[in-house]
């Protein structure tokens, strides 16, 4: 049986790194992509020798996507069993106080980067039987919260993008889904929002919410690949609570969001 192959954006740290380690341990060849060259090498050093390639790239650049995937396909023998379209950034603050640069950067990475990746990878996915693409959305793609308008815009977009592509590509044998983690133990928790001097980690703990181990996300990704069933998959207690409330208690959820902004 040919060695299965995965291409992972955001592979230098966090969720991308955890998924890379999990798949490599299962015998997969892994392509690690990120703008952080040093982080990529650190992740590669955690994986079995000869089972990973690194690709320094900016997901906002179509030409870099094409180059990285061509290099990866050469190493994998033309296989792409799984595209983990995962790279993203945390952007926060009240919309009217955010700089144009922060807004544009958040949208271009969290939306355009995902779309460009899907475009670039489609031919390889189609040529690999039983392939899949997972887009990293977020609990912020279940319910919008104050101070997260631009971030939520990107994560809600990935929900719709996953549903549409699952319908478009399903007849080609490509499964497309979205991953909706809540607060995961990754470097993103150390981000300080524009309107606060507290990190996301401090705010989460102050609100009495849980932080989910990143290895739980990696296990969830594997389950998605195995079952190929649900388009949207939540990770973490907060994400599951928000999903329930968004469906059955939307009015209460809106009131909670407004109260949190006062």
PDB file of C-alpha atoms in Angstrom, residues 90-92 95 97-109 150:
ATOM      1  CA  UNK A  90      -6.022  35.612  15.951  1.00  0.00           C
ATOM      2  CA  UNK A  91      -7.294  39.141  15.359  1.00  0.00           C
ATOM      3  CA  UNK A  92      -9.355  40.953  17.949  1.00  0.00           C
ATOM      4  CA  UNK A  95     -14.116  46.898  14.627  1.00  0.00           C
ATOM      5  CA  UNK A  97     -10.760  50.736  16.616  1.00  0.00           C
ATOM      6  CA  UNK A  98      -8.927  48.160  14.487  1.00  0.00           C
ATOM      7  CA  UNK A  99      -6.401  49.359  11.935  1.00  0.00           C
ATOM      8  CA  UNK A 100      -7.057  48.755   8.245  1.00  0.00           C
ATOM      9  CA  UNK A 101      -3.889  46.660   8.173  1.00  0.00           C
ATOM     10  CA  UNK A 102      -5.099  44.335  10.952  1.00  0.00           C
ATOM     11  CA  UNK A 103      -8.512  43.918   9.320  1.00  0.00           C
ATOM     12  CA  UNK A 104      -7.036  43.168   5.903  1.00  0.00           C
ATOM     13  CA  UNK A 105      -4.435  40.784   7.309  1.00  0.00           C
ATOM     14  CA  UNK A 106      -7.017  38.859   9.318  1.00  0.00           C
ATOM     15  CA  UNK A 107      -9.385  38.449   6.389  1.00  0.00           C
ATOM     16  CA  UNK A 108      -6.688  37.654   3.835  1.00  0.00           C
ATOM     17  CA  UNK A 109      -5.105  34.902   5.944  1.00  0.00           C
ATOM     18  CA  UNK A 150     -13.167  40.145  11.991  1.00  0.00           C
TER      19      UNK A 150
END
